[in-house]
Coordinates of C-alpha atoms in Angstrom, one line a residue:
Chain C
M18 CA 16.8 -17.3 12.2
K19 CA 19.0 -16.4 15.2
L20 CA 16.8 -15.3 18.1
T21 CA 18.0 -13.5 21.3
D22 CA 17.2 -15.1 24.7
A23 CA 14.3 -12.7 25.1
E24 CA 12.9 -13.6 21.7
R25 CA 13.3 -17.3 22.4
R26 CA 11.3 -16.9 25.6
M27 CA 8.5 -15.1 23.7
L28 CA 8.5 -17.9 21.2
D29 CA 8.4 -20.5 24.0
G30 CA 5.3 -18.9 25.4
A31 CA 6.7 -17.3 28.5
E32 CA 4.7 -14.1 27.7
G33 CA 1.5 -15.8 26.9
A34 CA -0.3 -17.3 23.9
A35 CA -0.7 -14.1 21.8
V36 CA 3.0 -13.1 22.1
Q37 CA 3.9 -16.8 21.3
R38 CA 1.8 -16.6 18.1
A39 CA 3.2 -13.2 17.2
M40 CA 6.8 -14.5 17.6
D41 CA 5.9 -17.7 15.6
L42 CA 4.6 -15.5 12.8
L43 CA 7.7 -13.2 12.8
V44 CA 9.9 -16.3 12.6
R45 CA 7.9 -17.8 9.6
Y46 CA 7.9 -14.3 8.0
G47 CA 11.6 -13.8 8.6
E48 CA 12.4 -17.2 7.1
A49 CA 10.3 -16.4 4.1
L50 CA 12.3 -13.2 3.6
G51 CA 15.6 -15.0 4.1
A52 CA 16.3 -12.7 7.1
D53 CA 18.7 -14.0 9.7
R54 CA 17.5 -12.1 12.7
L55 CA 14.9 -9.6 14.1
V56 CA 15.4 -6.0 15.1
E57 CA 13.8 -4.1 18.0
T58 CA 11.3 -1.5 17.1
N59 CA 9.3 0.9 19.2
N60 CA 7.3 2.6 16.4
V61 CA 4.6 0.6 14.8
C62 CA 1.9 1.8 12.4
G63 CA -0.7 -0.8 11.6
T64 CA -4.4 -1.7 11.1
F65 CA -6.4 -3.4 13.7
V66 CA -10.0 -2.4 13.6
A67 CA -12.2 -4.5 11.3
A68 CA -12.7 -2.6 8.1
G69 CA -13.9 -3.7 4.7
P70 CA -16.8 -6.0 4.1
M71 CA -14.9 -9.3 4.2
I72 CA -13.2 -8.7 7.6
R73 CA -16.4 -7.3 9.1
E74 CA -18.0 -10.7 8.6
F75 CA -15.6 -11.8 11.4
A76 CA -16.7 -8.9 13.6
S77 CA -19.4 -11.0 15.3
K78 CA -16.7 -13.2 16.8
G79 CA -15.3 -10.3 18.7
N80 CA -12.1 -8.2 18.5
D81 CA -9.8 -10.8 20.0
A82 CA -10.9 -13.1 17.1
I83 CA -10.2 -10.3 14.5
F84 CA -6.8 -9.7 16.1
S85 CA -6.0 -13.4 16.2
E86 CA -6.9 -14.1 12.6
F87 CA -5.9 -10.8 10.9
N88 CA -3.0 -9.6 13.0
L89 CA -1.4 -12.8 14.1
D90 CA -2.5 -15.4 11.5
S91 CA -3.6 -17.6 14.3
N92 CA -6.5 -20.1 13.8
E93 CA -7.0 -20.3 17.5
H94 CA -8.5 -17.2 19.1
V95 CA -6.2 -15.8 21.7
A96 CA -6.6 -12.7 23.9
M97 CA -4.7 -9.6 22.8
P98 CA -2.3 -8.3 25.5
P99 CA -1.4 -4.6 25.8
V100 CA 1.0 -3.5 23.1
K101 CA 4.7 -3.6 23.9
A102 CA 5.8 -1.1 21.2
Y103 CA 4.4 2.4 20.6
T104 CA 1.7 1.7 18.1
C105 CA -0.6 3.9 15.9
H106 CA -3.6 3.0 13.9
L107 CA -3.7 3.9 10.2
I108 CA -6.7 4.7 8.0
M109 CA -10.0 3.0 8.8
G110 CA -13.1 1.8 7.1
I111 CA -15.5 4.7 7.4
D112 CA -15.9 8.2 8.9
S113 CA -18.2 7.2 11.7
E114 CA -18.8 10.9 12.6
H115 CA -20.0 11.8 9.2
P116 CA -23.8 11.5 8.9
E117 CA -23.9 10.7 5.2
M118 CA -21.3 8.0 5.4
R119 CA -22.6 6.7 8.7
Q120 CA -26.1 6.3 7.2
L121 CA -24.7 4.3 4.3
S122 CA -23.3 1.8 6.7
E123 CA -24.7 1.9 10.2
D124 CA -23.3 -1.6 11.0
A125 CA -19.8 -0.6 9.9
A126 CA -20.0 2.5 12.1
R127 CA -20.9 0.4 15.2
V128 CA -18.1 -2.3 14.5
Q129 CA -15.6 0.5 14.0
K130 CA -16.5 2.3 17.2
E131 CA -16.3 -0.9 19.2
G132 CA -12.9 -1.7 17.6
E133 CA -11.5 1.7 18.4
R134 CA -12.4 1.3 22.1
F135 CA -11.0 -2.3 22.2
F136 CA -7.7 -1.6 20.5
G137 CA -7.4 1.8 22.0
A138 CA -7.5 0.2 25.5
K139 CA -4.7 -2.1 24.5
G140 CA -2.5 0.9 23.6
V141 CA -3.1 1.4 19.9
N142 CA -3.3 5.2 19.3
M143 CA -6.2 6.0 17.0
L144 CA -4.5 8.5 14.6
S145 CA -6.8 7.0 12.0
T146 CA -5.0 8.4 9.0
C147 CA -2.7 7.2 6.2
T148 CA -0.4 10.1 7.2
P149 CA 0.7 9.5 10.8
Y150 CA 3.6 11.8 10.2
Q151 CA 1.1 14.7 9.9
V152 CA -0.4 14.2 13.3
G153 CA 2.3 13.4 15.8
N154 CA 4.2 10.3 14.7
V155 CA 7.3 11.7 13.2
P156 CA 10.2 9.2 13.7
V157 CA 13.8 10.2 14.2
M158 CA 16.4 9.6 11.5
G159 CA 17.7 6.1 11.7
E160 CA 14.9 4.8 13.9
H161 CA 13.7 1.3 13.1
C162 CA 10.0 1.3 12.4
A163 CA 7.4 -1.2 11.4
W164 CA 4.9 0.7 9.2
M165 CA 2.2 -0.3 6.9
E166 CA 0.7 2.1 4.3
S167 CA 2.9 2.4 1.2
S168 CA 2.6 6.2 1.0
A169 CA 3.7 6.5 4.7
V170 CA 6.5 4.0 4.2
I171 CA 8.1 5.9 1.3
Y172 CA 7.8 9.2 3.3
C173 CA 9.3 7.6 6.5
N174 CA 12.3 6.2 4.6
S175 CA 13.0 9.1 2.3
V176 CA 11.8 12.4 3.8
V177 CA 12.4 11.5 7.5
G178 CA 15.3 9.0 7.1
A179 CA 13.9 6.5 9.5
R180 CA 13.9 2.8 8.5
T181 CA 11.0 0.6 7.6
N182 CA 10.0 -1.9 5.0
T183 CA 6.4 -2.0 3.7
E184 CA 4.9 -4.1 6.5
G185 CA 1.5 -5.7 6.4
R186 CA -1.5 -6.0 8.8
E187 CA -0.2 -9.3 10.2
S188 CA 3.5 -8.3 10.7
T189 CA 2.6 -4.9 12.3
G190 CA 0.2 -6.8 14.6
A191 CA 3.0 -9.2 15.6
A192 CA 5.4 -6.2 16.0
S193 CA 3.0 -4.3 18.3
I194 CA 3.0 -7.0 21.0
T195 CA 6.6 -8.1 20.7
G196 CA 8.5 -5.0 19.7
R197 CA 10.3 -6.9 16.9
I198 CA 10.3 -7.0 13.1
P199 CA 12.6 -8.9 10.7
Y200 CA 16.0 -7.2 10.1
F201 CA 15.7 -7.1 6.3
G202 CA 15.6 -4.8 3.4
L203 CA 15.6 -1.1 4.3
H204 CA 16.6 -1.7 7.9
I205 CA 20.0 -2.6 6.6
P206 CA 22.1 0.5 5.7
E207 CA 23.7 -1.0 2.6
N208 CA 20.3 -1.7 1.1
R209 CA 19.4 2.0 1.2
F210 CA 21.6 3.1 -1.7
A211 CA 20.0 4.1 -5.0
S212 CA 20.3 1.8 -8.0
H213 CA 18.6 4.0 -10.6
L214 CA 19.2 7.5 -11.7
V215 CA 16.4 9.7 -12.9
D216 CA 17.4 12.7 -15.0
V217 CA 14.6 15.2 -14.7
Q218 CA 14.6 17.5 -17.8
I219 CA 11.5 19.6 -17.2
A220 CA 10.4 21.8 -14.4
V221 CA 8.6 19.9 -11.6
D222 CA 7.0 22.5 -9.5
D223 CA 3.3 22.4 -8.6
M224 CA 1.4 19.6 -7.0
M225 CA 0.3 18.0 -10.3
D226 CA 3.9 18.0 -11.6
W227 CA 5.0 16.1 -8.5
G228 CA 2.2 13.6 -8.8
L229 CA 3.0 12.9 -12.4
L230 CA 6.7 12.5 -11.7
G231 CA 5.9 10.0 -8.9
Y232 CA 3.5 8.1 -11.1
A233 CA 6.0 7.9 -14.0
I234 CA 9.0 6.9 -12.0
G235 CA 7.1 4.2 -10.1
E236 CA 6.6 2.5 -13.5
M237 CA 10.2 3.0 -14.3
V238 CA 12.0 1.7 -11.2
E239 CA 9.3 -0.5 -9.8
E240 CA 10.6 -1.6 -6.4
D241 CA 14.0 -0.1 -6.8
I242 CA 15.5 3.1 -5.2
P243 CA 16.0 6.1 -7.5
V244 CA 18.2 9.1 -7.1
F245 CA 17.0 12.3 -8.9
R246 CA 19.1 14.8 -10.9
G247 CA 17.8 18.0 -12.3
L248 CA 15.2 18.9 -9.8
T249 CA 15.2 22.7 -9.4
S250 CA 12.4 23.6 -7.1
Q251 CA 12.2 23.0 -3.3
P252 CA 9.4 20.5 -2.6
S253 CA 7.3 20.8 0.6
L254 CA 5.6 18.2 2.8
I255 CA 2.5 18.1 0.7
K256 CA 4.4 17.7 -2.6
L257 CA 6.5 14.9 -1.4
K258 CA 3.4 13.3 0.2
H259 CA 1.7 13.3 -3.1
F260 CA 4.8 12.3 -5.1
G261 CA 5.6 9.3 -2.8
A262 CA 2.0 8.1 -2.8
A263 CA 2.0 8.1 -6.6
A264 CA 5.3 6.3 -6.9
A265 CA 4.2 3.7 -4.4
S266 CA 1.0 3.1 -6.4
S267 CA 2.3 2.7 -10.0
G268 CA 5.4 0.8 -8.7
G269 CA 6.5 -0.4 -5.3
V270 CA 8.9 2.4 -4.5
E271 CA 9.7 2.5 -0.8
M272 CA 12.6 5.0 -0.8
Y273 CA 14.2 7.6 -3.0
H274 CA 17.0 10.1 -2.8
M275 CA 16.9 13.8 -3.7
P276 CA 20.3 15.5 -3.1
G277 CA 19.7 18.6 -1.0
V278 CA 16.2 17.5 0.1
T279 CA 16.3 14.0 1.7
P280 CA 18.4 13.8 4.8
E281 CA 20.4 10.6 3.9
T282 CA 21.4 12.1 0.6
K283 CA 24.7 14.0 0.7
S284 CA 25.2 13.8 -3.1
E285 CA 24.2 11.9 -6.2
E286 CA 27.4 9.8 -5.9
G287 CA 26.8 9.2 -2.2
A288 CA 23.2 8.1 -2.8
L289 CA 24.5 5.6 -5.4
G290 CA 27.1 4.2 -2.9
G291 CA 29.9 5.1 -5.3
R292 CA 28.6 2.7 -7.9
A293 CA 27.3 3.4 -11.4
P294 CA 23.5 3.4 -11.7
R295 CA 22.1 0.2 -12.9
R296 CA 19.9 2.2 -15.2
T297 CA 19.4 5.9 -16.1
W298 CA 16.0 7.2 -17.0
V299 CA 15.0 10.5 -18.6
Y300 CA 11.9 12.3 -17.4
G301 CA 10.8 14.9 -19.9
Q302 CA 7.7 16.2 -21.6
K303 CA 7.0 12.8 -23.2
E304 CA 7.2 10.9 -20.0
Q305 CA 5.1 13.4 -18.2
R306 CA 2.4 13.2 -20.9
A307 CA 2.4 9.4 -20.8
A308 CA 1.9 9.4 -17.0
Y309 CA -1.0 11.9 -17.4
E310 CA -2.7 9.9 -20.1
K311 CA -2.3 6.6 -18.2
L312 CA -3.9 8.2 -15.1
N313 CA -6.8 9.5 -17.1
S314 CA -7.2 6.4 -19.3
T315 CA -10.4 5.3 -17.5
A316 CA -12.1 8.7 -18.0
K317 CA -14.6 8.9 -20.9
S318 CA -17.4 11.1 -19.8
A319 CA -16.8 14.8 -18.9
D320 CA -19.9 14.8 -16.7
V321 CA -18.3 14.5 -13.3
D322 CA -20.5 13.6 -10.3
F323 CA -18.0 13.2 -7.4
I324 CA -14.9 15.2 -6.5
M325 CA -12.5 13.5 -4.1
L326 CA -9.7 15.6 -2.5
G327 CA -7.3 14.5 0.1
C328 CA -5.4 11.3 -0.8
P329 CA -3.1 10.9 1.1
H330 CA -5.0 12.8 3.7
N331 CA -4.8 16.6 3.2
S332 CA -2.6 18.8 5.4
I333 CA -4.3 21.7 7.0
E334 CA -2.6 23.9 4.3
Q335 CA -4.4 21.9 1.6
V336 CA -7.8 22.2 3.4
W337 CA -7.2 25.9 3.5
Q338 CA -6.4 26.0 -0.2
V339 CA -9.6 24.2 -1.0
A340 CA -11.6 26.6 1.2
R341 CA -10.0 29.6 -0.6
L342 CA -11.0 28.1 -4.0
L343 CA -14.5 27.6 -2.8
E344 CA -15.0 30.9 -0.9
G345 CA -18.3 32.5 -1.8
R346 CA -19.1 29.8 -4.5
R347 CA -21.5 26.9 -4.7
I348 CA -20.9 23.5 -6.2
S349 CA -23.2 22.1 -8.8
P350 CA -26.4 20.3 -7.6
N351 CA -25.1 17.4 -9.7
T352 CA -21.8 16.9 -7.9
S353 CA -20.6 15.9 -4.4
L354 CA -17.3 17.2 -3.0
W355 CA -15.6 15.3 -0.2
V356 CA -12.3 16.6 1.3
F357 CA -10.4 14.2 3.5
T358 CA -8.0 15.2 6.3
P359 CA -6.9 13.5 9.5
R360 CA -9.4 13.9 12.4
A361 CA -6.8 16.0 14.4
L362 CA -6.4 18.4 11.5
K363 CA -10.2 18.6 11.0
E364 CA -10.4 20.0 14.5
I365 CA -8.0 22.8 13.3
A366 CA -10.0 23.2 10.1
D367 CA -13.2 23.6 12.2
R368 CA -11.6 26.2 14.5
S369 CA -10.1 28.1 11.5
G370 CA -13.4 28.3 9.8
Y371 CA -12.4 26.3 6.7
T372 CA -14.9 23.5 7.3
D373 CA -17.7 26.1 7.4
V374 CA -16.5 27.6 4.1
I375 CA -16.4 24.2 2.4
K376 CA -19.8 23.3 3.9
A377 CA -21.3 26.6 2.8
A378 CA -20.2 25.8 -0.8
G379 CA -21.9 22.4 -0.6
G380 CA -18.9 20.2 0.2
H381 CA -18.0 18.0 3.1
V382 CA -14.8 17.6 5.2
L383 CA -14.3 13.9 6.2
S384 CA -11.7 12.0 8.2
D385 CA -10.6 8.5 9.2
T386 CA -11.0 6.9 5.7
C387 CA -11.1 7.5 1.9
P388 CA -13.3 6.2 -0.9
A389 CA -10.8 3.5 -2.0
I390 CA -10.5 2.1 1.5
S391 CA -14.2 2.5 2.5
R392 CA -15.6 1.7 -1.0
I393 CA -18.2 4.3 -0.1
M394 CA -18.9 7.2 -2.5
P395 CA -22.0 9.3 -3.0
K396 CA -24.8 7.2 -4.3
G397 CA -24.8 6.8 -8.1
T398 CA -21.2 8.0 -8.6
K399 CA -20.0 7.1 -12.1
V400 CA -17.3 9.7 -12.8
V401 CA -14.8 10.9 -10.2
A402 CA -12.4 13.8 -10.4
T403 CA -9.4 13.8 -8.0
D404 CA -6.1 15.6 -7.4
S405 CA -4.6 12.3 -6.2
A406 CA -2.6 10.1 -8.6
K407 CA -3.0 7.3 -6.1
Q408 CA -6.8 7.6 -5.9
A409 CA -7.1 7.9 -9.7
H410 CA -5.0 4.7 -10.0
Y411 CA -6.9 2.6 -7.5
L412 CA -10.6 3.8 -7.6
P413 CA -11.4 2.5 -11.1
A414 CA -10.0 -0.9 -10.3
I415 CA -11.7 -1.2 -6.9
T416 CA -15.1 0.4 -7.7
G417 CA -15.4 0.4 -11.5
V418 CA -15.9 4.2 -11.7
Q419 CA -14.2 6.4 -14.3
A420 CA -11.5 8.8 -12.9
W421 CA -10.1 12.1 -13.9
F422 CA -6.8 13.2 -12.5
G423 CA -5.9 16.9 -12.4
S424 CA -5.0 19.9 -10.2
V425 CA -6.9 20.8 -7.1
A426 CA -8.1 24.0 -9.0
D427 CA -9.4 21.8 -11.9
C428 CA -11.1 19.6 -9.5
V429 CA -12.8 22.5 -7.7
E430 CA -13.9 23.9 -11.1
A431 CA -15.4 20.4 -11.9
A432 CA -17.3 20.5 -8.6
I433 CA -18.8 23.9 -9.5
E434 CA -19.5 23.3 -13.2
G435 CA -20.3 19.6 -13.0
R436 CA -18.0 19.1 -16.0
W437 CA -14.3 18.2 -16.4
T438 CA -12.4 20.9 -18.2
G439 CA -9.0 20.1 -16.7
G440 CA -5.9 19.0 -18.6
L441 CA -2.2 19.0 -18.7
R442 CA -1.1 22.5 -19.4
Chain Y
M9 CA 7.2 -35.2 -22.8
T10 CA 9.5 -32.3 -22.0
R11 CA 10.3 -32.1 -18.4
I12 CA 12.3 -29.2 -16.9
L13 CA 13.6 -28.9 -13.4
L14 CA 14.1 -25.6 -11.6
H15 CA 15.7 -25.2 -8.2
G16 CA 14.9 -22.4 -5.7
R17 CA 14.8 -21.3 -2.1
K18 CA 12.0 -22.3 0.1
V19 CA 9.7 -19.5 1.2
V20 CA 6.9 -21.6 2.6
G21 CA 7.1 -25.4 2.7
G22 CA 4.8 -28.0 1.2
V23 CA 4.1 -29.9 -2.0
S24 CA 1.5 -29.0 -4.6
E25 CA 0.8 -29.3 -8.3
G26 CA -1.4 -27.8 -10.9
E27 CA -1.7 -25.7 -14.1
A28 CA 0.6 -22.7 -14.4
L29 CA -0.8 -19.2 -14.7
V30 CA 2.1 -16.9 -15.7
T31 CA 2.4 -13.1 -15.8
R32 CA 5.3 -10.8 -16.4
D33 CA 3.5 -8.0 -14.6
T34 CA 4.0 -7.5 -10.9
I35 CA 0.8 -8.0 -8.9
S36 CA -1.0 -5.6 -6.5
G37 CA -2.9 -7.1 -3.6
W38 CA -5.3 -4.4 -2.2
G39 CA -6.7 -2.7 -5.3
G40 CA -5.2 -5.4 -7.5
I41 CA -7.2 -8.5 -6.8
D42 CA -10.7 -9.5 -5.7
P43 CA -10.2 -12.1 -2.9
R44 CA -13.8 -13.3 -3.3
T45 CA -13.1 -14.6 -6.8
G46 CA -9.4 -14.8 -7.0
K47 CA -9.4 -12.5 -10.0
V48 CA -6.9 -9.8 -10.9
V49 CA -8.8 -6.5 -11.2
E50 CA -6.1 -3.9 -11.8
T51 CA -7.1 -2.0 -14.9
H52 CA -3.9 -2.1 -16.8
H53 CA -2.8 -5.7 -15.7
E54 CA -2.3 -8.4 -18.4
L55 CA -4.3 -10.8 -16.2
C56 CA -7.1 -8.4 -15.5
G57 CA -10.3 -10.5 -15.2
V58 CA -8.3 -13.8 -14.9
S59 CA -8.5 -15.9 -11.7
F60 CA -5.5 -17.5 -10.0
K61 CA -7.7 -19.8 -7.9
D62 CA -6.2 -23.3 -7.8
K63 CA -3.4 -22.3 -10.2
I64 CA 0.4 -22.4 -9.8
L65 CA 0.9 -18.6 -10.0
V66 CA 4.2 -17.6 -11.6
F67 CA 5.0 -13.9 -11.3
P68 CA 7.8 -11.4 -11.0
G69 CA 6.8 -10.1 -7.5
A70 CA 4.5 -7.8 -5.6
K71 CA 3.8 -4.1 -6.0
G72 CA 1.5 -1.5 -4.6
S73 CA -0.3 -1.2 -1.3
S74 CA 0.8 -2.7 2.0
G75 CA -2.6 -4.5 2.0
W76 CA -0.9 -7.1 -0.1
S77 CA -0.7 -9.8 2.6
Q78 CA -4.2 -9.0 3.9
Y79 CA -5.8 -9.5 0.5
F80 CA -4.0 -12.8 -0.2
H81 CA -4.9 -13.8 3.4
L82 CA -8.5 -13.1 2.6
A83 CA -8.1 -15.1 -0.6
R84 CA -7.0 -18.1 1.5
L85 CA -10.0 -17.7 3.8
A86 CA -12.3 -17.4 0.7
G87 CA -10.8 -20.5 -0.9
T88 CA -9.5 -18.6 -3.9
A89 CA -5.7 -18.7 -3.2
P90 CA -3.4 -20.2 -5.8
K91 CA -2.1 -23.8 -5.1
A92 CA 1.5 -22.6 -5.0
I93 CA 3.4 -19.5 -5.9
L94 CA 6.7 -19.0 -7.7
Y95 CA 8.2 -15.5 -7.8
N96 CA 11.5 -13.8 -8.5
R97 CA 11.8 -10.7 -6.4
T98 CA 11.6 -11.0 -2.7
T99 CA 9.9 -8.1 -0.9
T100 CA 8.2 -7.9 2.4
K101 CA 4.8 -7.7 0.7
V102 CA 5.1 -11.0 -1.3
A103 CA 6.9 -12.9 1.5
L104 CA 4.3 -12.0 4.1
G105 CA 1.6 -12.7 1.6
A106 CA 3.1 -16.1 0.9
V107 CA 3.1 -16.9 4.6
M108 CA -0.6 -15.9 4.8
M109 CA -1.6 -18.0 1.8
R110 CA 0.0 -21.0 3.5
V111 CA 0.7 -22.6 0.1
P112 CA 4.1 -23.9 -1.1
A113 CA 6.2 -21.0 -2.3
L114 CA 9.7 -20.7 -3.8
T115 CA 12.0 -17.9 -5.0
D116 CA 15.7 -17.3 -5.9
F117 CA 15.7 -19.8 -8.8
D118 CA 18.7 -21.1 -10.7
R119 CA 16.9 -20.1 -13.9
D120 CA 14.1 -17.6 -14.5
P121 CA 10.8 -19.3 -14.2
L122 CA 9.2 -16.6 -16.3
S123 CA 11.3 -17.6 -19.3
I124 CA 10.6 -21.3 -18.9
I125 CA 7.0 -21.8 -17.6
E126 CA 4.1 -20.9 -19.8
N127 CA 0.4 -20.7 -19.2
G128 CA -1.1 -24.2 -19.1
D129 CA 2.1 -26.0 -18.3
W130 CA 1.7 -28.6 -15.6
V131 CA 3.9 -27.7 -12.6
R132 CA 4.8 -29.7 -9.5
V133 CA 6.2 -27.7 -6.6
D134 CA 8.1 -29.4 -3.8
A135 CA 9.0 -26.4 -1.7
D136 CA 10.6 -28.5 1.1
Q137 CA 13.1 -29.8 -1.4
G138 CA 13.3 -26.5 -3.4
I139 CA 12.4 -28.2 -6.6
V140 CA 9.9 -27.2 -9.4
E141 CA 9.1 -29.8 -12.1
V142 CA 7.6 -28.3 -15.3
T143 CA 5.9 -30.5 -17.8
K144 CA 5.3 -28.5 -21.0
K145 CA 1.8 -28.5 -22.3
D146 CA 2.6 -29.0 -26.0
S147 CA 4.9 -31.9 -25.5

């Protein structure tokens, strides 16, 4: 790897032990990638606070120890300096403000609070969401970023046109205190062309349609970049948020092109860089049905006991939709309904009265985490219903529950009736 | 004894040997493995319920969440990491994960390891030299 003089000084320890460790990690990582240099970044989204039972076991050693081990891969515990790059915190372990969740894990709540203070003081902004682009971190087209969170990465590259690979906890930790990340993959313009063409032959319109399309094409193209033909409706932020999260769950999709929608895509030919697609896929009724059945393959019992909405974290528009569906109604005593939205948007939901409507119906509005990350669900949960392809994909694997995937309206009906009656219509 | 040599690019240096565990499915880290046991837990995965602890893991590459490196990092701390990894497709997830596992790792092979190495073959990985020596189990 070729390093600049400034990078060489960091590697030689001129900026302290932590920066030295960070640069050492970036060099090892860059060499593993086959990258030949680093690139400057001033937009990092990562994970710092101890979350998850295994990392919390380290919490007694203090936050410098957590940072050293899990953000720098350093056996020796070094003191974390203030961040050098603008850095935001992604989703966390629990919602420490929520009484039910807090009660389930008092210790986790304490560890998280201490971590927020520690890392906040170093300059890590506590956005505490998987959707930083919903609450203030919207990069500029072409900006070099170092983001974790697969659903945010695909949004950043495709919808915004900024540049990031799917970074990890350790590489974003190193980037935060050096302002560097390997110049590899999607940072390089010629790697941003599509190699697959997806010919969409059915209407893709509502949220469920977009989730199913994302889930299907993730399986088709895996880590490659698709360009779409035949899309006829204008997607919104929430549809592309859902679509991207699904594609990044079933595959490893980090970027896509939609002519007329994504900013780097002038045309189908332009997206393909003037080359023929390596493979062309058809997305029709059969492919949509297969995606639906795969997402619902763990679901056996129609007796639903937990409804999870808001993965990726709901926009304020989505919270409002849930409130409208619940207005004047009451969920079944046999179900729990949790709606997740970023903390900053929950403030708006509170002020707009949506939180009260959801609470009056027997539901809860939560922030900072999700059931897949926290591994916390209402006690005794066996069967989940969710409007998120991502959550339906991961929750059964992580927690062993059954999962139904459907529309938000089907999920709200399930909360009220205690039974799943949704389906692909 | 049938011995086959493969050549690849060093990802992480070192020398190790062991029994091969081979999958044609890409692997998820977060939501795909249990670092405490080293088992794959993804519902639809062909290795679901199988542990890679102390194996030479041969796989196409990584997919899924950006928690990939963290989960294989946790596997190393829990003592459940593979002894070496061989993969075809370089992504940031698998490269950072390989660095966190601190085990010999190779990619960019002259021949596809997935078409040559089978479960149970004995595999010696010399990542510093970029050489994989495969001894077929049935020979």
